[in-house]
Amino acid sequence: MKINFNEYKMSDIREKKLWKESIIVFDSSALLDIYFLPKATREKIFENHFNKKLNGRLWIPSHVGFEYKKNREQIIQKPISEKYKPLDNEIFAEIKKNKSNIMTRIKDLKNRTKNADKHPYLIQEDIDKYLEIFNIFFKESENLEKNISNQISKIEEEIKNLAEDDDVLIAIEKYFQIGRTYEFKEKMNIAKIGKNRYEHLIPPGYKDQKDKKGFQIFGDLIIWKQIIEYASITKKSILFICNDLKEDWCYLEDDGTEKRIKSPR
């Protein structure tokens, strides 16, 4: 029997067919990442992709649904602490500090060079002109800081309100089908299989042994098994959307600055 090596290659035709026909399956981390998108961007994704282009093709394993709901409330607030607070604590704090230092230095330069009867003396016209321009910049900077601060406050309030009016949760419940929930006995069987797989570093999931407990150690493997079961029932190809960069999901290449995905495992 001849080996068909084309089965292991992703041709343009095959890729187009996959995007056109496959069931789209999201990992829990990929679903939770939607909370890091601005509201207007989320709305475009829900309407243009979930509602139109991918309607009827979105599915998640029940364990993804469990992990999403378990982490949802905690993740909702993270764009505030991880994305917006650093703007104020790092960038704007540095801008204010440097702006103040420049103003102090200009005034110091003027005071030290303004007396024509002793050194150091410099013609003050250029310094005064620069100081005038900088005063305008100073005021414009304050206006910018105020406007941005107001924008951030509104966005933070919008993010906080997501806990009660969650458009992401509504979209998931509306557009995604969810797989069956596995019984305790089924999860135990997967855990037994997983223990042997992990000892031999068979992916996916063995990287979770260090920082997870209980069934969550085998969470990725449970998700993997649920995806395989669903693909077997539907006879459909699967496109699995995840943002996991661990080696138990993909082969990595390191260019010296960051790790990039070379291919799936």
PDB file of C-alpha atoms in Angstrom:
ATOM      1  CA  MET A   1       0.000   0.000   0.000  1.00  0.00           C
ATOM      2  CA  LYS A   2       1.368   3.403  -0.964  1.00  0.00           C
ATOM      3  CA  ILE A   3       1.463   6.201   1.570  1.00  0.00           C
ATOM      4  CA  ASN A   4      -0.363   9.350   0.541  1.00  0.00           C
ATOM      5  CA  PHE A   5       1.911  12.051   1.917  1.00  0.00           C
ATOM      6  CA  ASN A   6      -0.520  14.750   0.771  1.00  0.00           C
ATOM      7  CA  GLU A   7      -2.683  13.819   3.760  1.00  0.00           C
ATOM      8  CA  TYR A   8      -0.044  15.453   5.946  1.00  0.00           C
ATOM      9  CA  LYS A   9       0.131  18.678   3.956  1.00  0.00           C
ATOM     10  CA  MET A  10      -2.203  21.663   4.083  1.00  0.00           C
ATOM     11  CA  SER A  11      -2.883  22.699   0.496  1.00  0.00           C
ATOM     12  CA  ASP A  12      -4.671  25.936  -0.365  1.00  0.00           C
ATOM     13  CA  ILE A  13      -7.685  23.991  -1.636  1.00  0.00           C
ATOM     14  CA  ARG A  14      -7.873  21.892   1.502  1.00  0.00           C
ATOM     15  CA  GLU A  15      -7.520  24.926   3.743  1.00  0.00           C
ATOM     16  CA  LYS A  16     -10.304  26.813   1.925  1.00  0.00           C
ATOM     17  CA  LYS A  17     -12.567  23.785   2.264  1.00  0.00           C
ATOM     18  CA  LEU A  18     -11.834  23.540   5.982  1.00  0.00           C
ATOM     19  CA  TRP A  19     -12.704  27.202   6.563  1.00  0.00           C
ATOM     20  CA  LYS A  20     -15.860  26.800   4.501  1.00  0.00           C
ATOM     21  CA  GLU A  21     -17.215  23.531   5.909  1.00  0.00           C
ATOM     22  CA  SER A  22     -15.617  22.703   9.271  1.00  0.00           C
ATOM     23  CA  ILE A  23     -17.196  22.893  12.690  1.00  0.00           C
ATOM     24  CA  ILE A  24     -15.522  25.774  14.576  1.00  0.00           C
ATOM     25  CA  VAL A  25     -14.630  24.772  18.131  1.00  0.00           C
ATOM     26  CA  PHE A  26     -13.396  27.339  20.671  1.00  0.00           C
ATOM     27  CA  ASP A  27     -11.216  26.576  23.659  1.00  0.00           C
ATOM     28  CA  SER A  28     -12.255  28.208  26.949  1.00  0.00           C
ATOM     29  CA  SER A  29      -9.270  30.585  26.882  1.00  0.00           C
ATOM     30  CA  ALA A  30     -10.206  31.698  23.358  1.00  0.00           C
ATOM     31  CA  LEU A  31     -13.779  32.408  24.493  1.00  0.00           C
ATOM     32  CA  LEU A  32     -12.549  34.314  27.538  1.00  0.00           C
ATOM     33  CA  ASP A  33     -10.211  36.383  25.368  1.00  0.00           C
ATOM     34  CA  ILE A  34     -13.285  37.953  23.749  1.00  0.00           C
ATOM     35  CA  TYR A  35     -13.650  40.012  26.949  1.00  0.00           C
ATOM     36  CA  PHE A  36     -10.369  41.750  26.059  1.00  0.00           C
ATOM     37  CA  LEU A  37     -11.905  43.187  22.888  1.00  0.00           C
ATOM     38  CA  PRO A  38     -13.613  46.623  22.839  1.00  0.00           C
ATOM     39  CA  LYS A  39     -17.403  46.488  22.823  1.00  0.00           C
ATOM     40  CA  ALA A  40     -17.714  47.735  19.221  1.00  0.00           C
ATOM     41  CA  THR A  41     -15.316  45.014  18.022  1.00  0.00           C
ATOM     42  CA  ARG A  42     -17.233  42.342  19.933  1.00  0.00           C
ATOM     43  CA  GLU A  43     -20.496  43.488  18.361  1.00  0.00           C
ATOM     44  CA  LYS A  44     -18.983  43.228  14.848  1.00  0.00           C
ATOM     45  CA  ILE A  45     -17.748  39.702  15.553  1.00  0.00           C
ATOM     46  CA  PHE A  46     -21.117  38.605  16.937  1.00  0.00           C
ATOM     47  CA  GLU A  47     -23.066  40.039  14.003  1.00  0.00           C
ATOM     48  CA  ASN A  48     -20.716  39.495  11.047  1.00  0.00           C
ATOM     49  CA  HIS A  49     -19.203  36.158  12.039  1.00  0.00           C
ATOM     50  CA  PHE A  50     -21.232  34.361  14.711  1.00  0.00           C
ATOM     51  CA  ASN A  51     -24.625  35.381  13.286  1.00  0.00           C
ATOM     52  CA  LYS A  52     -23.875  35.382   9.547  1.00  0.00           C
ATOM     53  CA  LYS A  53     -20.736  33.616   8.367  1.00  0.00           C
ATOM     54  CA  LEU A  54     -20.502  30.880  11.020  1.00  0.00           C
ATOM     55  CA  ASN A  55     -24.089  30.438  12.129  1.00  0.00           C
ATOM     56  CA  GLY A  56     -24.813  26.759  12.752  1.00  0.00           C
ATOM     57  CA  ARG A  57     -21.111  25.833  12.737  1.00  0.00           C
ATOM     58  CA  LEU A  58     -20.084  26.974  16.233  1.00  0.00           C
ATOM     59  CA  TRP A  59     -19.734  24.302  18.919  1.00  0.00           C
ATOM     60  CA  ILE A  60     -17.981  23.908  22.246  1.00  0.00           C
ATOM     61  CA  PRO A  61     -17.334  20.823  24.372  1.00  0.00           C
ATOM     62  CA  SER A  62     -19.184  20.795  27.683  1.00  0.00           C
ATOM     63  CA  HIS A  63     -15.876  21.028  29.546  1.00  0.00           C
ATOM     64  CA  VAL A  64     -15.064  24.258  27.681  1.00  0.00           C
ATOM     65  CA  GLY A  65     -18.449  25.582  28.802  1.00  0.00           C
ATOM     66  CA  PHE A  66     -17.628  24.582  32.392  1.00  0.00           C
ATOM     67  CA  GLU A  67     -14.218  26.296  32.330  1.00  0.00           C
ATOM     68  CA  TYR A  68     -15.653  29.397  30.677  1.00  0.00           C
ATOM     69  CA  LYS A  69     -18.389  29.851  33.279  1.00  0.00           C
ATOM     70  CA  LYS A  70     -16.006  29.068  36.145  1.00  0.00           C
ATOM     71  CA  ASN A  71     -13.538  31.787  35.075  1.00  0.00           C
ATOM     72  CA  ARG A  72     -15.924  34.279  33.469  1.00  0.00           C
ATOM     73  CA  GLU A  73     -16.520  36.696  36.381  1.00  0.00           C
ATOM     74  CA  GLN A  74     -12.818  36.901  37.220  1.00  0.00           C
ATOM     75  CA  ILE A  75     -11.758  37.484  33.609  1.00  0.00           C
ATOM     76  CA  ILE A  76     -14.362  40.218  32.971  1.00  0.00           C
ATOM     77  CA  GLN A  77     -12.451  42.663  35.190  1.00  0.00           C
ATOM     78  CA  LYS A  78      -8.976  41.854  33.873  1.00  0.00           C
ATOM     79  CA  PRO A  79      -8.972  44.343  30.963  1.00  0.00           C
ATOM     80  CA  ILE A  80      -9.146  47.063  33.636  1.00  0.00           C
ATOM     81  CA  SER A  81      -6.217  45.823  35.715  1.00  0.00           C
ATOM     82  CA  GLU A  82      -4.099  44.458  32.852  1.00  0.00           C
ATOM     83  CA  LYS A  83      -4.801  46.910  30.021  1.00  0.00           C
ATOM     84  CA  TYR A  84      -6.083  50.258  31.299  1.00  0.00           C
ATOM     85  CA  LYS A  85      -4.455  50.681  34.714  1.00  0.00           C
ATOM     86  CA  PRO A  86      -0.956  50.324  33.203  1.00  0.00           C
ATOM     87  CA  LEU A  87      -1.742  53.249  30.875  1.00  0.00           C
ATOM     88  CA  ASP A  88      -2.153  55.487  33.907  1.00  0.00           C
ATOM     89  CA  ASN A  89       0.490  53.900  36.141  1.00  0.00           C
ATOM     90  CA  GLU A  90       3.202  53.588  33.507  1.00  0.00           C
ATOM     91  CA  ILE A  91       2.710  55.678  30.382  1.00  0.00           C
ATOM     92  CA  PHE A  92       0.849  58.750  31.658  1.00  0.00           C
ATOM     93  CA  ALA A  93       2.783  58.851  34.909  1.00  0.00           C
ATOM     94  CA  GLU A  94       5.997  58.975  32.849  1.00  0.00           C
ATOM     95  CA  ILE A  95       4.600  61.663  30.521  1.00  0.00           C
ATOM     96  CA  LYS A  96       3.606  63.859  33.477  1.00  0.00           C
ATOM     97  CA  LYS A  97       6.971  63.370  35.143  1.00  0.00           C
ATOM     98  CA  ASN A  98       8.989  64.207  32.003  1.00  0.00           C
ATOM     99  CA  LYS A  99       6.767  67.162  31.142  1.00  0.00           C
ATOM    100  CA  SER A 100       7.238  68.616  34.608  1.00  0.00           C
ATOM    101  CA  ASN A 101      11.003  68.044  34.457  1.00  0.00           C
ATOM    102  CA  ILE A 102      11.272  69.838  31.096  1.00  0.00           C
ATOM    103  CA  MET A 103       9.336  72.840  32.402  1.00  0.00           C
ATOM    104  CA  THR A 104      11.586  73.000  35.471  1.00  0.00           C
ATOM    105  CA  ARG A 105      14.725  72.848  33.305  1.00  0.00           C
ATOM    106  CA  ILE A 106      13.554  75.600  30.943  1.00  0.00           C
ATOM    107  CA  LYS A 107      12.783  77.930  33.849  1.00  0.00           C
ATOM    108  CA  ASP A 108      16.124  77.076  35.431  1.00  0.00           C
ATOM    109  CA  LEU A 109      17.879  77.863  32.140  1.00  0.00           C
ATOM    110  CA  LYS A 110      16.117  81.223  31.957  1.00  0.00           C
ATOM    111  CA  ASN A 111      16.891  82.191  35.560  1.00  0.00           C
ATOM    112  CA  ARG A 112      20.561  81.306  35.218  1.00  0.00           C
ATOM    113  CA  THR A 113      21.138  83.207  31.954  1.00  0.00           C
ATOM    114  CA  LYS A 114      18.888  86.277  32.175  1.00  0.00           C
ATOM    115  CA  ASN A 115      21.327  88.761  33.769  1.00  0.00           C
ATOM    116  CA  ALA A 116      23.257  90.668  31.084  1.00  0.00           C
ATOM    117  CA  ASP A 117      25.880  91.902  33.532  1.00  0.00           C
ATOM    118  CA  LYS A 118      27.444  88.492  34.300  1.00  0.00           C
ATOM    119  CA  HIS A 119      28.142  85.051  32.886  1.00  0.00           C
ATOM    120  CA  PRO A 120      26.421  82.883  31.890  1.00  0.00           C
ATOM    121  CA  TYR A 121      24.255  85.189  29.830  1.00  0.00           C
ATOM    122  CA  LEU A 122      22.153  84.239  26.814  1.00  0.00           C
ATOM    123  CA  ILE A 123      19.766  86.237  24.667  1.00  0.00           C
ATOM    124  CA  GLN A 124      16.378  85.570  26.212  1.00  0.00           C
ATOM    125  CA  GLU A 125      14.217  85.935  23.123  1.00  0.00           C
ATOM    126  CA  ASP A 126      14.690  82.336  21.943  1.00  0.00           C
ATOM    127  CA  ILE A 127      14.209  80.946  25.439  1.00  0.00           C
ATOM    128  CA  ASP A 128      11.028  82.978  25.943  1.00  0.00           C
ATOM    129  CA  LYS A 129       9.687  81.839  22.581  1.00  0.00           C
ATOM    130  CA  TYR A 130      10.346  78.182  23.456  1.00  0.00           C
ATOM    131  CA  LEU A 131       8.816  78.652  26.909  1.00  0.00           C
ATOM    132  CA  GLU A 132       5.694  80.147  25.327  1.00  0.00           C
ATOM    133  CA  ILE A 133       5.382  77.190  22.940  1.00  0.00           C
ATOM    134  CA  PHE A 134       5.940  74.730  25.768  1.00  0.00           C
ATOM    135  CA  ASN A 135       3.244  76.409  27.892  1.00  0.00           C
ATOM    136  CA  ILE A 136       0.787  75.797  25.053  1.00  0.00           C
ATOM    137  CA  PHE A 137       1.965  72.180  24.814  1.00  0.00           C
ATOM    138  CA  PHE A 138       1.645  71.868  28.597  1.00  0.00           C
ATOM    139  CA  LYS A 139      -1.998  72.972  28.516  1.00  0.00           C
ATOM    140  CA  GLU A 140      -2.791  70.759  25.519  1.00  0.00           C
ATOM    141  CA  SER A 141      -1.207  67.823  27.342  1.00  0.00           C
ATOM    142  CA  GLU A 142      -3.427  68.457  30.344  1.00  0.00           C
ATOM    143  CA  ASN A 143      -6.477  68.502  28.067  1.00  0.00           C
ATOM    144  CA  LEU A 144      -5.386  65.240  26.438  1.00  0.00           C
ATOM    145  CA  GLU A 145      -4.803  63.604  29.827  1.00  0.00           C
ATOM    146  CA  LYS A 146      -8.239  64.739  31.009  1.00  0.00           C
ATOM    147  CA  ASN A 147     -10.002  63.505  27.866  1.00  0.00           C
ATOM    148  CA  ILE A 148      -8.267  60.142  27.957  1.00  0.00           C
ATOM    149  CA  SER A 149      -8.963  59.795  31.671  1.00  0.00           C
ATOM    150  CA  ASN A 150     -12.681  60.366  30.989  1.00  0.00           C
ATOM    151  CA  GLN A 151     -12.608  57.800  28.180  1.00  0.00           C
ATOM    152  CA  ILE A 152     -10.942  55.215  30.400  1.00  0.00           C
ATOM    153  CA  SER A 153     -13.444  55.854  33.203  1.00  0.00           C
ATOM    154  CA  LYS A 154     -16.348  55.224  30.805  1.00  0.00           C
ATOM    155  CA  ILE A 155     -14.725  52.071  29.443  1.00  0.00           C
ATOM    156  CA  GLU A 156     -14.014  50.777  32.953  1.00  0.00           C
ATOM    157  CA  GLU A 157     -17.641  51.386  33.926  1.00  0.00           C
ATOM    158  CA  GLU A 158     -18.738  49.553  30.782  1.00  0.00           C
ATOM    159  CA  ILE A 159     -16.487  46.602  31.665  1.00  0.00           C
ATOM    160  CA  LYS A 160     -17.800  46.478  35.239  1.00  0.00           C
ATOM    161  CA  ASN A 161     -21.374  46.392  33.937  1.00  0.00           C
ATOM    162  CA  LEU A 162     -20.547  43.250  31.939  1.00  0.00           C
ATOM    163  CA  ALA A 163     -20.979  41.195  35.095  1.00  0.00           C
ATOM    164  CA  GLU A 164     -24.736  41.942  34.979  1.00  0.00           C
ATOM    165  CA  ASP A 165     -25.227  42.640  31.241  1.00  0.00           C
ATOM    166  CA  ASP A 166     -22.822  40.225  29.565  1.00  0.00           C
ATOM    167  CA  ASP A 167     -23.022  40.414  25.770  1.00  0.00           C
ATOM    168  CA  VAL A 168     -20.327  37.722  25.444  1.00  0.00           C
ATOM    169  CA  LEU A 169     -22.326  35.227  27.510  1.00  0.00           C
ATOM    170  CA  ILE A 170     -25.488  36.113  25.583  1.00  0.00           C
ATOM    171  CA  ALA A 171     -23.694  35.566  22.242  1.00  0.00           C
ATOM    172  CA  ILE A 172     -22.254  32.213  23.340  1.00  0.00           C
ATOM    173  CA  GLU A 173     -25.641  30.977  24.545  1.00  0.00           C
ATOM    174  CA  LYS A 174     -27.270  32.198  21.319  1.00  0.00           C
ATOM    175  CA  TYR A 175     -24.806  31.049  18.653  1.00  0.00           C
ATOM    176  CA  PHE A 176     -22.900  28.081  20.120  1.00  0.00           C
ATOM    177  CA  GLN A 177     -24.106  24.542  20.466  1.00  0.00           C
ATOM    178  CA  ILE A 178     -22.653  22.716  23.464  1.00  0.00           C
ATOM    179  CA  GLY A 179     -21.689  19.068  23.744  1.00  0.00           C
ATOM    180  CA  ARG A 180     -23.033  16.591  26.241  1.00  0.00           C
ATOM    181  CA  THR A 181     -21.768  16.637  29.823  1.00  0.00           C
ATOM    182  CA  TYR A 182     -19.627  13.653  30.715  1.00  0.00           C
ATOM    183  CA  GLU A 183     -20.579  11.574  33.728  1.00  0.00           C
ATOM    184  CA  PHE A 184     -18.161  11.194  36.645  1.00  0.00           C
ATOM    185  CA  LYS A 185     -17.336   7.657  35.563  1.00  0.00           C
ATOM    186  CA  GLU A 186     -16.384   8.836  32.056  1.00  0.00           C
ATOM    187  CA  LYS A 187     -14.096  11.511  33.470  1.00  0.00           C
ATOM    188  CA  MET A 188     -12.452   8.951  35.751  1.00  0.00           C
ATOM    189  CA  ASN A 189     -11.738   6.721  32.771  1.00  0.00           C
ATOM    190  CA  ILE A 190     -10.162   9.653  30.924  1.00  0.00           C
ATOM    191  CA  ALA A 191      -8.109  10.468  34.039  1.00  0.00           C
ATOM    192  CA  LYS A 192      -6.799   6.893  34.144  1.00  0.00           C
ATOM    193  CA  ILE A 193      -5.903   7.036  30.458  1.00  0.00           C
ATOM    194  CA  GLY A 194      -4.443  10.509  30.948  1.00  0.00           C
ATOM    195  CA  LYS A 195      -2.164   9.410  33.766  1.00  0.00           C
ATOM    196  CA  ASN A 196      -0.506   6.878  31.469  1.00  0.00           C
ATOM    197  CA  ARG A 197      -0.394   9.324  28.542  1.00  0.00           C
ATOM    198  CA  TYR A 198       1.151  12.068  30.664  1.00  0.00           C
ATOM    199  CA  GLU A 199       3.867   9.753  31.976  1.00  0.00           C
ATOM    200  CA  HIS A 200       4.952   9.297  28.372  1.00  0.00           C
ATOM    201  CA  LEU A 201       4.394  12.987  27.451  1.00  0.00           C
ATOM    202  CA  ILE A 202       1.631  12.164  24.984  1.00  0.00           C
ATOM    203  CA  PRO A 203      -0.336  15.347  24.191  1.00  0.00           C
ATOM    204  CA  PRO A 204      -2.526  17.166  24.840  1.00  0.00           C
ATOM    205  CA  GLY A 205      -2.559  18.286  28.464  1.00  0.00           C
ATOM    206  CA  TYR A 206       0.528  16.865  30.150  1.00  0.00           C
ATOM    207  CA  LYS A 207       1.885  20.374  30.810  1.00  0.00           C
ATOM    208  CA  ASP A 208      -1.040  21.021  33.219  1.00  0.00           C
ATOM    209  CA  GLN A 209       0.259  18.578  35.827  1.00  0.00           C
ATOM    210  CA  LYS A 210       2.258  21.239  37.655  1.00  0.00           C
ATOM    211  CA  ASP A 211      -0.303  23.982  38.225  1.00  0.00           C
ATOM    212  CA  LYS A 212      -3.733  22.300  38.197  1.00  0.00           C
ATOM    213  CA  LYS A 213      -5.589  19.920  40.488  1.00  0.00           C
ATOM    214  CA  GLY A 214      -8.234  17.194  40.280  1.00  0.00           C
ATOM    215  CA  PHE A 215      -9.989  16.709  36.951  1.00  0.00           C
ATOM    216  CA  GLN A 216      -8.563  20.052  35.783  1.00  0.00           C
ATOM    217  CA  ILE A 217      -5.212  18.303  35.300  1.00  0.00           C
ATOM    218  CA  PHE A 218      -6.961  16.351  32.564  1.00  0.00           C
ATOM    219  CA  GLY A 219      -9.119  19.254  31.340  1.00  0.00           C
ATOM    220  CA  ASP A 220      -7.397  19.542  27.951  1.00  0.00           C
ATOM    221  CA  LEU A 221      -7.586  15.780  27.450  1.00  0.00           C
ATOM    222  CA  ILE A 222     -11.295  15.765  28.351  1.00  0.00           C
ATOM    223  CA  ILE A 223     -11.867  18.548  25.816  1.00  0.00           C
ATOM    224  CA  TRP A 224      -9.837  16.614  23.231  1.00  0.00           C
ATOM    225  CA  LYS A 225     -11.883  13.455  23.800  1.00  0.00           C
ATOM    226  CA  GLN A 226     -15.145  15.405  23.571  1.00  0.00           C
ATOM    227  CA  ILE A 227     -14.055  17.001  20.275  1.00  0.00           C
ATOM    228  CA  ILE A 228     -13.125  13.596  18.818  1.00  0.00           C
ATOM    229  CA  GLU A 229     -16.471  12.153  19.903  1.00  0.00           C
ATOM    230  CA  TYR A 230     -18.376  15.034  18.287  1.00  0.00           C
ATOM    231  CA  ALA A 231     -16.347  14.801  15.057  1.00  0.00           C
ATOM    232  CA  SER A 232     -17.057  11.065  14.904  1.00  0.00           C
ATOM    233  CA  ILE A 233     -20.802  11.653  15.278  1.00  0.00           C
ATOM    234  CA  THR A 234     -21.097  14.556  12.822  1.00  0.00           C
ATOM    235  CA  LYS A 235     -18.510  13.229  10.333  1.00  0.00           C
ATOM    236  CA  LYS A 236     -17.250  16.807  10.070  1.00  0.00           C
ATOM    237  CA  SER A 237     -13.758  18.254  10.120  1.00  0.00           C
ATOM    238  CA  ILE A 238     -12.899  20.436  13.126  1.00  0.00           C
ATOM    239  CA  LEU A 239     -11.102  23.775  13.337  1.00  0.00           C
ATOM    240  CA  PHE A 240     -10.009  24.171  16.939  1.00  0.00           C
ATOM    241  CA  ILE A 241      -9.481  27.798  18.023  1.00  0.00           C
ATOM    242  CA  CYS A 242      -7.147  28.175  20.995  1.00  0.00           C
ATOM    243  CA  ASN A 243      -4.348  30.458  22.158  1.00  0.00           C
ATOM    244  CA  ASP A 244      -2.328  27.838  24.006  1.00  0.00           C
ATOM    245  CA  LEU A 245       1.415  28.102  23.361  1.00  0.00           C
ATOM    246  CA  LYS A 246       2.431  25.087  25.436  1.00  0.00           C
ATOM    247  CA  GLU A 247       4.344  22.253  23.788  1.00  0.00           C
ATOM    248  CA  ASP A 248       1.599  19.763  24.667  1.00  0.00           C
ATOM    249  CA  TRP A 249      -0.550  21.422  21.979  1.00  0.00           C
ATOM    250  CA  CYS A 250       1.895  22.587  19.315  1.00  0.00           C
ATOM    251  CA  TYR A 251       5.427  22.483  18.003  1.00  0.00           C
ATOM    252  CA  LEU A 252       7.177  25.762  18.759  1.00  0.00           C
ATOM    253  CA  GLU A 253      10.008  27.666  17.128  1.00  0.00           C
ATOM    254  CA  ASP A 254      11.973  30.339  18.970  1.00  0.00           C
ATOM    255  CA  ASP A 255      13.375  33.249  16.948  1.00  0.00           C
ATOM    256  CA  GLY A 256      15.212  34.661  19.962  1.00  0.00           C
ATOM    257  CA  THR A 257      12.578  37.251  20.822  1.00  0.00           C
ATOM    258  CA  GLU A 258       9.401  35.183  21.145  1.00  0.00           C
ATOM    259  CA  LYS A 259       8.021  31.717  20.676  1.00  0.00           C
ATOM    260  CA  ARG A 260       5.881  31.105  17.614  1.00  0.00           C
ATOM    261  CA  ILE A 261       3.686  28.187  16.646  1.00  0.00           C
ATOM    262  CA  LYS A 262       5.316  26.086  13.947  1.00  0.00           C
ATOM    263  CA  SER A 263       2.487  23.562  13.667  1.00  0.00           C
ATOM    264  CA  PRO A 264      -0.052  21.682  15.789  1.00  0.00           C
ATOM    265  CA  ARG A 265       1.121  18.530  17.567  1.00  0.00           C
TER     266      ARG A 265
END
